[in-house]
mmCIF file of C-alpha atoms in Angstrom:
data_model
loop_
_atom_site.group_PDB
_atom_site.id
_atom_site.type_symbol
_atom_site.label_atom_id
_atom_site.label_comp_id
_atom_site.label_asym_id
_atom_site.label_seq_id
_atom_site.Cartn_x
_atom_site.Cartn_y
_atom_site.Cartn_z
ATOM 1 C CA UNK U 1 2.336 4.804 7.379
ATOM 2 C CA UNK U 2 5.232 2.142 7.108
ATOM 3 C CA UNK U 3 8.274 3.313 9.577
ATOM 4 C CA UNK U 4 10.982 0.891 8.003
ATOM 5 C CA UNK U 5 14.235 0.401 9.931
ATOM 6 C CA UNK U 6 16.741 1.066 6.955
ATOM 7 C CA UNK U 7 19.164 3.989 6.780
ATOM 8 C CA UNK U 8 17.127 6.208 4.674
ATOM 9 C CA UNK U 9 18.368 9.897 3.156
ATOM 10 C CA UNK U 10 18.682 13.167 5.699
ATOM 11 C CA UNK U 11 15.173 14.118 7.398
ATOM 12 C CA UNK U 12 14.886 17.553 9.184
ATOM 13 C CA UNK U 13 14.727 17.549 12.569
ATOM 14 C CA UNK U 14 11.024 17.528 13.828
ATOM 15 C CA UNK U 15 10.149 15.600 16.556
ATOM 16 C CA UNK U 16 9.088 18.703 17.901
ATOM 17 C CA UNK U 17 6.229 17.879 16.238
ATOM 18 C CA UNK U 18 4.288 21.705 15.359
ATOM 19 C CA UNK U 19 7.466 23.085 13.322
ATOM 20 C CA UNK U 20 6.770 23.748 9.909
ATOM 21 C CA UNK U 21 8.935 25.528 6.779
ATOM 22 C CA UNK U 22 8.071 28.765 5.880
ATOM 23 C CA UNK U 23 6.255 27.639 2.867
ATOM 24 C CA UNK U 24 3.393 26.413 5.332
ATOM 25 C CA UNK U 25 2.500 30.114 5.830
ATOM 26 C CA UNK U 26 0.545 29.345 9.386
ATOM 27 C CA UNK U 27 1.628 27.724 12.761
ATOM 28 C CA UNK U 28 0.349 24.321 13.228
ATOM 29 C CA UNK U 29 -2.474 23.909 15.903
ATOM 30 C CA UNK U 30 -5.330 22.018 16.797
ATOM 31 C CA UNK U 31 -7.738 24.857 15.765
ATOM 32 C CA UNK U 32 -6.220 26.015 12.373
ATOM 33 C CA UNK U 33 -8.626 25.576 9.668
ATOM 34 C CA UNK U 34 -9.060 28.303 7.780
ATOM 35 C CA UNK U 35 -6.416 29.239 4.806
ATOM 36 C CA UNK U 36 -4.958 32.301 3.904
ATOM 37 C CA UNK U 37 -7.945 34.822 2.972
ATOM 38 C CA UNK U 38 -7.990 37.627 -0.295
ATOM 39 C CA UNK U 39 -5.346 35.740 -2.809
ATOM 40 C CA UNK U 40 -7.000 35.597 -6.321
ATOM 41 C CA UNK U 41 -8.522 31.914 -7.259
ATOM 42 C CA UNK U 42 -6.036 29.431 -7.941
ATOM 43 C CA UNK U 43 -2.982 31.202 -6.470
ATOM 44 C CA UNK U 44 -2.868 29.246 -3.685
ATOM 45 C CA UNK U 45 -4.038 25.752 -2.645
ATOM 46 C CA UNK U 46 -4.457 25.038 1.383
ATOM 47 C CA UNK U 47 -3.486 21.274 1.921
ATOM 48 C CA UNK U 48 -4.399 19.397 5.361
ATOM 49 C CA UNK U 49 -2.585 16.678 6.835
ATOM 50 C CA UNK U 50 -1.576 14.830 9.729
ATOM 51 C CA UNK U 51 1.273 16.935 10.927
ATOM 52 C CA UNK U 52 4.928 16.303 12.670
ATOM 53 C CA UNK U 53 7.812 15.360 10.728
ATOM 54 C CA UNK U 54 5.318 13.922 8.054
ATOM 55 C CA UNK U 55 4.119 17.633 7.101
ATOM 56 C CA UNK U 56 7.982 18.155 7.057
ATOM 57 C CA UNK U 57 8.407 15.770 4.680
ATOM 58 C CA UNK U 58 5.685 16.193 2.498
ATOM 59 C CA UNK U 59 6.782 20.294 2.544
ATOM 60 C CA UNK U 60 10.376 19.425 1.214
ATOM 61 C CA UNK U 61 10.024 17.108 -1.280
ATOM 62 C CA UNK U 62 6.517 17.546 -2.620
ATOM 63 C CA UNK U 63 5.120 21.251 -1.308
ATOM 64 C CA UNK U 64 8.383 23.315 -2.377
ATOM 65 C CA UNK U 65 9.211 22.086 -5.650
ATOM 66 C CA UNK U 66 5.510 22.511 -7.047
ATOM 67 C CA UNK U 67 5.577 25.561 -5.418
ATOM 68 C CA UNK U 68 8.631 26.647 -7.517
ATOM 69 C CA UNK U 69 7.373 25.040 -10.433
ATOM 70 C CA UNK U 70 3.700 26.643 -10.347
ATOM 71 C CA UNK U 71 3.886 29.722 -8.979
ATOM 72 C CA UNK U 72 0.617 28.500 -6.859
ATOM 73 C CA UNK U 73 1.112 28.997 -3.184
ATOM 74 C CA UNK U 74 0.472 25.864 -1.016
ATOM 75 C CA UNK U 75 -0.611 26.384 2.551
ATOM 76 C CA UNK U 76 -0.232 23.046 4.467
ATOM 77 C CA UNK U 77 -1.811 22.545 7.923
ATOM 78 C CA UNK U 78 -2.205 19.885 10.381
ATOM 79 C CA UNK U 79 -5.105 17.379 12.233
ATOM 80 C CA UNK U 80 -6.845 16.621 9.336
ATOM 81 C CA UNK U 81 -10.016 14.952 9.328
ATOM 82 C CA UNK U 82 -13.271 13.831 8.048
ATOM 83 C CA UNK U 83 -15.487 15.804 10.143
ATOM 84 C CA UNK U 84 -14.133 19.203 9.766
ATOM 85 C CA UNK U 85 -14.123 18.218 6.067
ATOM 86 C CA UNK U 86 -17.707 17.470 6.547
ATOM 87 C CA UNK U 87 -18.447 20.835 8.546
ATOM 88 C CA UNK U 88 -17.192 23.003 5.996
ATOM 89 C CA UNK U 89 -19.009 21.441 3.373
ATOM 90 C CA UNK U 90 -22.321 21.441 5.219
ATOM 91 C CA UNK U 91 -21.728 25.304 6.624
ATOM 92 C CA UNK U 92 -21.121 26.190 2.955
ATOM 93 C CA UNK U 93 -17.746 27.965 4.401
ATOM 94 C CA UNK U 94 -15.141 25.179 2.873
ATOM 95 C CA UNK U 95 -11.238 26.424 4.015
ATOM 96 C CA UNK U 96 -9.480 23.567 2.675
ATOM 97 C CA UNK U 97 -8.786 22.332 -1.189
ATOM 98 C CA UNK U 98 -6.952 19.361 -0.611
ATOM 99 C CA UNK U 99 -7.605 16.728 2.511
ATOM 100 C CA UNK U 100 -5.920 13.878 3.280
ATOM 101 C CA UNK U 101 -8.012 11.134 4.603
ATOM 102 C CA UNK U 102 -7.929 7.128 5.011
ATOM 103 C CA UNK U 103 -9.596 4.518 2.897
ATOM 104 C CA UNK U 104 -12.719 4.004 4.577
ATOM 105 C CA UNK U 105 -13.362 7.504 5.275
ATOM 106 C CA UNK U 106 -12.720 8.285 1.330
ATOM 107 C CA UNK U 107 -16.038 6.090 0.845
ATOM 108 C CA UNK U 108 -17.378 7.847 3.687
ATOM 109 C CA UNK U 109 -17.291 10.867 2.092
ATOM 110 C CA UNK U 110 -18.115 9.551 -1.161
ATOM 111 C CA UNK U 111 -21.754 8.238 -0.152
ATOM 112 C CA UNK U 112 -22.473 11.479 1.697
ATOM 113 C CA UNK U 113 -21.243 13.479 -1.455
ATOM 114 C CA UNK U 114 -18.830 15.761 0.082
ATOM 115 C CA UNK U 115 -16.477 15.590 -2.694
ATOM 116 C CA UNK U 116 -15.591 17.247 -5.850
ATOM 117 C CA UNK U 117 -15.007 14.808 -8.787
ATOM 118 C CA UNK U 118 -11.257 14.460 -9.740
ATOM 119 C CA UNK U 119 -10.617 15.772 -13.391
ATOM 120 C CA UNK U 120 -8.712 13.655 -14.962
ATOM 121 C CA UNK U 121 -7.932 16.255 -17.687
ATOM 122 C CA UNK U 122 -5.936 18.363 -15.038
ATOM 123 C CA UNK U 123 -4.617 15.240 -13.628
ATOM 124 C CA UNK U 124 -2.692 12.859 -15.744
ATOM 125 C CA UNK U 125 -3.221 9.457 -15.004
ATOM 126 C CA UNK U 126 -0.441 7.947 -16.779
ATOM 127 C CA UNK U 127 1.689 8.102 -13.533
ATOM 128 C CA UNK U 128 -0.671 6.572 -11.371
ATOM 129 C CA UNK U 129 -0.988 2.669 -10.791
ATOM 130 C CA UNK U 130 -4.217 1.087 -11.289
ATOM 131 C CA UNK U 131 -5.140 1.243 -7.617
ATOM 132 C CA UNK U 132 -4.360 4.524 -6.860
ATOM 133 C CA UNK U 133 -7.191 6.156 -10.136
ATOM 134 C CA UNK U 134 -10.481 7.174 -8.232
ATOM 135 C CA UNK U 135 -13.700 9.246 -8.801
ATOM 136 C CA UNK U 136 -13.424 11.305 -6.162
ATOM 137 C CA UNK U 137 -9.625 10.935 -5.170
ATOM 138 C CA UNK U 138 -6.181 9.488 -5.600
ATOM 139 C CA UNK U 139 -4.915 6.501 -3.040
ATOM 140 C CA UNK U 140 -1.621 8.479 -3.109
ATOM 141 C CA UNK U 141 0.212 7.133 -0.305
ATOM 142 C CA UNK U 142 0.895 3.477 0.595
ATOM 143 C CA UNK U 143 2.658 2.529 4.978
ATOM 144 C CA UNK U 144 2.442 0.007 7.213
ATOM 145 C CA UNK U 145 1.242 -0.318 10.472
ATOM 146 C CA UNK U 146 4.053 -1.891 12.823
ATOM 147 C CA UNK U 147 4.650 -2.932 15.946
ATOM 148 C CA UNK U 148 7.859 -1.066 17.692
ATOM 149 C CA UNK U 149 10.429 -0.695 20.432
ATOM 150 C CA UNK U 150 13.089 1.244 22.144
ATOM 151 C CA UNK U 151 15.840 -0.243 21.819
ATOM 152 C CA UNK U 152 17.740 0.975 25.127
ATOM 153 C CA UNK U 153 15.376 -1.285 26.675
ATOM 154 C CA UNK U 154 14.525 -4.043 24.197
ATOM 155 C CA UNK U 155 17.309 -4.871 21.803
ATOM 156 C CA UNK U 156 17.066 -6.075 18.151
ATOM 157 C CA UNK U 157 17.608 -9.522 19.088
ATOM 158 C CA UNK U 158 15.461 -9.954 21.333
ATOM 159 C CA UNK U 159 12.623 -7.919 19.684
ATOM 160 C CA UNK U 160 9.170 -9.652 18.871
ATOM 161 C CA UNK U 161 8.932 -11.415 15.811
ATOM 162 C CA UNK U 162 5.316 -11.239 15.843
ATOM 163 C CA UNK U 163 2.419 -9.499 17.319
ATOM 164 C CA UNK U 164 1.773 -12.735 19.837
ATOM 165 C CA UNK U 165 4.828 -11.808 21.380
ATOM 166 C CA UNK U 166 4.450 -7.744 21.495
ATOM 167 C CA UNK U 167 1.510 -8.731 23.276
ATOM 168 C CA UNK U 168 3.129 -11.287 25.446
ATOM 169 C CA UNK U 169 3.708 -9.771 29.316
ATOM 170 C CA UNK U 170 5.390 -12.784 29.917
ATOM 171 C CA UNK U 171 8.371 -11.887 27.178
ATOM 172 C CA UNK U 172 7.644 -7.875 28.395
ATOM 173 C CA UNK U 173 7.014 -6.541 31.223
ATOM 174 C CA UNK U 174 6.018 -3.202 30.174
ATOM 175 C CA UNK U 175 3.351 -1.238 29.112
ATOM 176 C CA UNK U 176 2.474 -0.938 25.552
ATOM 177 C CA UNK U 177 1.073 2.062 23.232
ATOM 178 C CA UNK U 178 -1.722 1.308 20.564
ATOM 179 C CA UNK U 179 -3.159 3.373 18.266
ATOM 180 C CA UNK U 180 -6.777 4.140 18.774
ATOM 181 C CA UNK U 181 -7.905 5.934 15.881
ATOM 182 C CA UNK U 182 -9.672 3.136 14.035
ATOM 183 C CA UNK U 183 -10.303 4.741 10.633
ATOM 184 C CA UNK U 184 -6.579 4.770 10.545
ATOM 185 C CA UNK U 185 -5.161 2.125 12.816
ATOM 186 C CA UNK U 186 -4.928 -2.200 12.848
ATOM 187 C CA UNK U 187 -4.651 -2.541 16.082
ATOM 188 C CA UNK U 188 -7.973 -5.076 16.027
ATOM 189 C CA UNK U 189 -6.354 -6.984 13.401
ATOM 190 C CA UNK U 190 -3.048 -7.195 15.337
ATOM 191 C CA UNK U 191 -4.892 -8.353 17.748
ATOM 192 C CA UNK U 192 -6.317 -11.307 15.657
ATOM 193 C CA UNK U 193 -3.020 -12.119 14.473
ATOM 194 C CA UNK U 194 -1.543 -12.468 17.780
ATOM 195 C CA UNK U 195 -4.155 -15.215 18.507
ATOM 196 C CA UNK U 196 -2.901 -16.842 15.595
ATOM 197 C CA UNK U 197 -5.407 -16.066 12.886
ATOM 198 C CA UNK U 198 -3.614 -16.318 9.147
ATOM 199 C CA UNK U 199 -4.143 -13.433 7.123
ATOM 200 C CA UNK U 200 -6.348 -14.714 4.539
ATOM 201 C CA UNK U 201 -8.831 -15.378 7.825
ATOM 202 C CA UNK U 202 -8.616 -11.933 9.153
ATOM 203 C CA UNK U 203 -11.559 -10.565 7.544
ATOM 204 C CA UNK U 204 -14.544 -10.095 8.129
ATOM 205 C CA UNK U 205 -12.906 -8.953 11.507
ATOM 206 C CA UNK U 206 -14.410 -10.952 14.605
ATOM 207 C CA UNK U 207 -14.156 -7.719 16.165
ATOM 208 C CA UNK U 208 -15.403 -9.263 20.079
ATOM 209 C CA UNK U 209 -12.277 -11.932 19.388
ATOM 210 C CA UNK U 210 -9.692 -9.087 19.028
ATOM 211 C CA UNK U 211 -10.795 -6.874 21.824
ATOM 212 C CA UNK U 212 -10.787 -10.353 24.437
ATOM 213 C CA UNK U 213 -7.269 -10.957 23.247
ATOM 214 C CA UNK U 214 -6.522 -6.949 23.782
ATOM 215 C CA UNK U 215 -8.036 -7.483 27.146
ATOM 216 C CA UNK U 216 -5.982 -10.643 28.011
ATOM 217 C CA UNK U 217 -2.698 -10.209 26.524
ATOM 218 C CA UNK U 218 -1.310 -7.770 27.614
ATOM 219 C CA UNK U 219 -4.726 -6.629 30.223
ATOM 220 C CA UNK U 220 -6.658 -3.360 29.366
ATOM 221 C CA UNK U 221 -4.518 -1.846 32.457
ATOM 222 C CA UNK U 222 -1.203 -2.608 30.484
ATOM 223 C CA UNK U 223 -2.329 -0.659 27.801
ATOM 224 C CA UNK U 224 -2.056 3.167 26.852
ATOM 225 C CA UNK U 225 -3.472 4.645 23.725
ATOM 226 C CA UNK U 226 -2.434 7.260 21.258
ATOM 227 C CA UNK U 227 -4.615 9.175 19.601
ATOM 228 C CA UNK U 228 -2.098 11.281 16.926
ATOM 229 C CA UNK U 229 0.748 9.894 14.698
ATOM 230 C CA UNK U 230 3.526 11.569 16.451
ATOM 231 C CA UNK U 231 2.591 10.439 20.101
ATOM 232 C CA UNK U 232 4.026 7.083 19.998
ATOM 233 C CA UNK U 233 7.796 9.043 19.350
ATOM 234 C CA UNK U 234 7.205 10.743 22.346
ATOM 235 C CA UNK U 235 5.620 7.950 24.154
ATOM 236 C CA UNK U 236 8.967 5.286 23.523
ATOM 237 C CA UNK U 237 11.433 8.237 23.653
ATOM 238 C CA UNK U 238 10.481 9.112 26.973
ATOM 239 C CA UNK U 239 10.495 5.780 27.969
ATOM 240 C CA UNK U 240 6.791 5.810 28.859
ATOM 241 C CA UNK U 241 6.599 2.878 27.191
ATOM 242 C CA UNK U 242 9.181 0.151 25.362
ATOM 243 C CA UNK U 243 6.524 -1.352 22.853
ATOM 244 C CA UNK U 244 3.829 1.139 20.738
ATOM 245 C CA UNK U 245 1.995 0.166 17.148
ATOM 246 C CA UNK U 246 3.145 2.818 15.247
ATOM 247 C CA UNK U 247 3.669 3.390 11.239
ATOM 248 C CA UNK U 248 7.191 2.708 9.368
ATOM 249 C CA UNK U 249 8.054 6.315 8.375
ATOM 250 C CA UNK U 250 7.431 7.854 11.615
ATOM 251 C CA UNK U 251 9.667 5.331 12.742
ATOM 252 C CA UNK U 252 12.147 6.004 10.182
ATOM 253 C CA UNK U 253 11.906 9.939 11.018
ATOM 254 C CA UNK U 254 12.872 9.020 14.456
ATOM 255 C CA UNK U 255 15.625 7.343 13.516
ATOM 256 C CA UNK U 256 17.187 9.803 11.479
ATOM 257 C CA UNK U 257 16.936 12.180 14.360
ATOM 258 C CA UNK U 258 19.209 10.051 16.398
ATOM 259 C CA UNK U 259 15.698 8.190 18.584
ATOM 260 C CA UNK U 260 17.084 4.980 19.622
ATOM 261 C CA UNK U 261 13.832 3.170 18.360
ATOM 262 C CA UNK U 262 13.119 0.174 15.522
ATOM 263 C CA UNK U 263 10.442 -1.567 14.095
ATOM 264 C CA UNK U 264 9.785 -4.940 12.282
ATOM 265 C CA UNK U 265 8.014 -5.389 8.935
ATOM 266 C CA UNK U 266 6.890 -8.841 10.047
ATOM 267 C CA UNK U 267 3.136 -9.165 10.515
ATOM 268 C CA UNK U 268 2.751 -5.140 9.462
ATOM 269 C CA UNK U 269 -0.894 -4.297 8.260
ATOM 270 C CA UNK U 270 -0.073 -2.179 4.258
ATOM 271 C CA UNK U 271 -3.001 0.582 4.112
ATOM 272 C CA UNK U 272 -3.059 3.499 2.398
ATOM 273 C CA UNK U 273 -4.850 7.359 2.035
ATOM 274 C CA UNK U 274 -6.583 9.244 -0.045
ATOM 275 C CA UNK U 275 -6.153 13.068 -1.269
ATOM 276 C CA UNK U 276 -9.735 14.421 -1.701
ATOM 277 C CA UNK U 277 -11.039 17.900 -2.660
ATOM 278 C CA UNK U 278 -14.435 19.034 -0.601
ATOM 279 C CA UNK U 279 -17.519 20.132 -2.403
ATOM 280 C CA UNK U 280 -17.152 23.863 -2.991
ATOM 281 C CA UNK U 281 -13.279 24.172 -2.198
ATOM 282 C CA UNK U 282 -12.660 27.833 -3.895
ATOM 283 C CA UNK U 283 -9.398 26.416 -5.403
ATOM 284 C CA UNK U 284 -10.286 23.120 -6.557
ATOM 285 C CA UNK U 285 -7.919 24.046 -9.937
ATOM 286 C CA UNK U 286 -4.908 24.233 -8.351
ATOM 287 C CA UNK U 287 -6.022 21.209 -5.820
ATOM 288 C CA UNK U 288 -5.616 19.014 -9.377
ATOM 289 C CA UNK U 289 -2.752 20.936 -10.862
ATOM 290 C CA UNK U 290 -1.245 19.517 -6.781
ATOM 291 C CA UNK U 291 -2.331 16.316 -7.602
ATOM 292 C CA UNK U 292 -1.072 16.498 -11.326
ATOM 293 C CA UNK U 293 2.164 16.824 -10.158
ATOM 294 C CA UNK U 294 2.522 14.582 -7.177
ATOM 295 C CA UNK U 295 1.570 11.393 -9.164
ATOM 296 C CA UNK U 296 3.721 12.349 -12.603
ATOM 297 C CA UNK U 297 7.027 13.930 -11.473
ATOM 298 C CA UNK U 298 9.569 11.824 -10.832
ATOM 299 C CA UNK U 299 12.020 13.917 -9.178
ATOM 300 C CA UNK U 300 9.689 14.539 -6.487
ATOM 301 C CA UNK U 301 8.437 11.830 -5.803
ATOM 302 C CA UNK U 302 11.384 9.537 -5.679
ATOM 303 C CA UNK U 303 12.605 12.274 -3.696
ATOM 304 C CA UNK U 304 9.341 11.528 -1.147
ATOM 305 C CA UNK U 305 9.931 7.946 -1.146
ATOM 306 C CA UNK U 306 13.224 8.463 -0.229
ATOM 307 C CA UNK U 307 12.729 10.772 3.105
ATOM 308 C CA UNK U 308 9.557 8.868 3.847
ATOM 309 C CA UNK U 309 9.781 4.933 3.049
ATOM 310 C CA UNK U 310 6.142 5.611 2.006
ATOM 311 C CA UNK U 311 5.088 4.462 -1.391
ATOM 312 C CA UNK U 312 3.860 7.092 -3.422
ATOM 313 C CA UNK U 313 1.104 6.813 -6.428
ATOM 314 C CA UNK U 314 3.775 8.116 -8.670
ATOM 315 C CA UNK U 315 4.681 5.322 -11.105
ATOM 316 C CA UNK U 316 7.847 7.327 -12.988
ATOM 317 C CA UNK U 317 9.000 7.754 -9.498
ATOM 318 C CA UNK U 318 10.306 4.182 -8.449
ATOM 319 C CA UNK U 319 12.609 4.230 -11.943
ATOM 320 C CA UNK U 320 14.646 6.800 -9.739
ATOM 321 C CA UNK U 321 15.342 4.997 -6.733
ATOM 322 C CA UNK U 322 17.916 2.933 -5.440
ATOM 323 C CA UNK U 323 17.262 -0.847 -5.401
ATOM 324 C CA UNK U 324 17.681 -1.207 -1.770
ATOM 325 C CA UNK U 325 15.002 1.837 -1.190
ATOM 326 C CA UNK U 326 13.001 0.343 -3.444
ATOM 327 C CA UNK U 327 12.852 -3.458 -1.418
ATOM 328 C CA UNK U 328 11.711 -2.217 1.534
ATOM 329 C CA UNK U 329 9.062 0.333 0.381
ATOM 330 C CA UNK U 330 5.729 -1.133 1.834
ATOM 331 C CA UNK U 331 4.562 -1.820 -1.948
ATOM 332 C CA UNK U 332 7.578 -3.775 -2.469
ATOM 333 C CA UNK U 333 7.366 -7.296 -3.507
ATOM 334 C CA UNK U 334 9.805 -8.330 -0.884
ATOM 335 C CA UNK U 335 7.190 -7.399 1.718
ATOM 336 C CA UNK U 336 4.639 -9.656 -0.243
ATOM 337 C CA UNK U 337 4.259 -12.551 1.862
ATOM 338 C CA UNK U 338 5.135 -10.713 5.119
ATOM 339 C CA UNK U 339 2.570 -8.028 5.240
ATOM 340 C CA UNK U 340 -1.388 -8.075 5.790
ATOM 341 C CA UNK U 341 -2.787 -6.222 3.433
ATOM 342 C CA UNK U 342 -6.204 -3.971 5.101
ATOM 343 C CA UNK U 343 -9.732 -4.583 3.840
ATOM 344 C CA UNK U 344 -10.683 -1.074 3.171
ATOM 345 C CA UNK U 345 -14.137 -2.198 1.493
ATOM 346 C CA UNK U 346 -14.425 -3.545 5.311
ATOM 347 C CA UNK U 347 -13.821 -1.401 7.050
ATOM 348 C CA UNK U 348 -15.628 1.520 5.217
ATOM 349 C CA UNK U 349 -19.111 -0.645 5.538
ATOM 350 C CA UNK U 350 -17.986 -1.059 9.518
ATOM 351 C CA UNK U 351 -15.941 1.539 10.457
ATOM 352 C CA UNK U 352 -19.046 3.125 12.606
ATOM 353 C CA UNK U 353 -19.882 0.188 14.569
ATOM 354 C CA UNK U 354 -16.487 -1.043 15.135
ATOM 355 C CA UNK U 355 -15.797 2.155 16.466
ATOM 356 C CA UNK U 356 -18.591 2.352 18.557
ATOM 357 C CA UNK U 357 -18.067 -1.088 20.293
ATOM 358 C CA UNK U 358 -14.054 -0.435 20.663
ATOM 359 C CA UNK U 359 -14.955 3.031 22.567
ATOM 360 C CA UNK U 360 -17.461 1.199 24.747
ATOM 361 C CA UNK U 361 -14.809 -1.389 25.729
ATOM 362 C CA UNK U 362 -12.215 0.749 26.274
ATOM 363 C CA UNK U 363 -15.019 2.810 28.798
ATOM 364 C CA UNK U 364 -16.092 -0.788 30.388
#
């Protein structure tokens, strides 16, 4: 998700990344999967996501006002993910209504039919931009992928421009943090744009170009990985590392929190996720009725975009904000010509492979 370096409204404190509000109803760990048991159908709705100051986020401005407005109950827990989607629905035990997921694995999911279909007479689509409207989901969300730095060590002026020179131990000597989660991350196509591929040449990815350049600049031994969103934070703020990939609001989260850290727009990779309900989730109802009000009220969501810098599917949302929120919103037409936009279709007909042959080389 886009981290953008502008001054953006008040963000709780949550670098510590397992706090949640009350409203979450359930510490977040790497084994919580199972909602709240023996509240009548449609009461509540258990949402997974990726956790840290994102879940914070999400809980303030999204979570808590539906709550108020409903009466339903949301339950929001962390490490998300396509297989433990995939195990519930298979096991016949499904714990969770509402899963966030990225592009590719949305058409995962869709050709191995783990999904309810969205109904669109729950869920108004007037709010929703043509993108966003899917069979079995909602593109709701909209960041970039960026390349960042500490700033105690690297200042803005002398911060790369481009991903040739993040990769550049020549300009750095230090080690740098990339993401490698591929069904979520760019890092292959930041490495093709370091060797000087233009975007409209990026895809199809030459997948053994970007791992040589990975391996040359900076050298498989200068690199660490990251396998979680908030990892990179901790990473740069320990000083671990000066340079990480990393996504524009966790950046911006940081920031607020007093993290001397920044990021650059230039060269940033615009993706987005899906909300999706499994096959047999027991409160698929109120999963829509969730969905039905993150992508029509206004309020909330400008109030999202705000705390975030993430674009929201929420069309009646961007009349609320402030211009200069609304320029640097990863969506925003200001970005246009700056930004690499990801080849989900691509990736969701390679993901396996690619993954496959990135794990090997990272093993070699």
């Amino acid at each position: 998700m886009t981290q953008n370096s502008s001054p953006l409204v008040n963000r709780r404190s949550l670098l510590k990344a397992a706090a949640l509000t009350p409203l979450a109803g359930m510490a977040l760990t790497s084994c919580s999967t199972k909602s709240s048991t023996g509240a009548p159908a449609n009461s509540t709705v258990t949402v997974t996501s990726y956790g840290g100051s994102y879940n914070d986020q999400f809980t303030q401005t999204i979570l808590d006002p539906f709550a108020k407005q409903s009466g339903i109950k949301p339950t929001l827990l962390a490490n998300t993910s396509l297989a433990a989607l995939k195990a519930q629905v298979q096991s016949g035990d499904v714990q969770w209504d509402l899963v966030e997921i990225t592009a590719p694995e949305y058409e995962a999911a869709v050709k191995e039919d783990l999904l309810e279909k969205f109904d669109y007479d729950i869920i108004s689509d007037k709010g929703l931009p043509g993108y966003a409207k899917a069979e079995y989901g909602i593109k709701y969300l909209s960041f970039l992928f960026v390349m960042a730095w500490d700033e105690t060590v690297i200042t803005n002026g002398q911060a790369p421009a481009d991903w040739s020179q993040f990769f550049d131990q020549n300009r750095y000597d230090t080690k740098r943090s990339i993401y490698n989660q591929l069904s979520d991350s760019s890092v292959l196509e930041a490495a093709l744009m370091a060797d000087g591929v233009p975007f409209d040449q990026i895809y199809p990815l030459d997948v053994d170009r970007a791992l040589r350049v990975l391996a040359a600049t900076p050298g498989k031994d200068r690199l660490l990985y990251h396998a979680a969103n908030q990892e990179p934070i901790q990473q740069l703020t320990s000083r671990e590392v000066s340079l990480s990939t990393s996504f524009n609001n966790r950046i911006n989260a940081a920031r607020a929190d007093g993290a001397k850290l920044n990021f650059s727009p230039q060269n940033a990779v615009l993706a987005g996720d899906y909300f999706v309900v499994p096959k047999g989730a027991k409160n698929k109802e109120a999963a829509f009725k969730l969905m039905n009000f993150m992508s029509n009220d206004a309020e909330a969501g400008a109030a999202f975009d705000k705390v975030t810098n993430l674009t929201l599917a929420n069309t009646p949302a961007l009349s609320k904000l402030p211009q200069e929120i609304a320029d640097t919103l990863p969506t925003s037409p200001k970005l246009a010509d700056k930004i690499l936009v990801r080849d989900d279709k691509w990736w969701a007909e390679n993901l396996k492979a690619t993954e496959q042959k990135f794990k090997l080389w990272q093993a070699s």
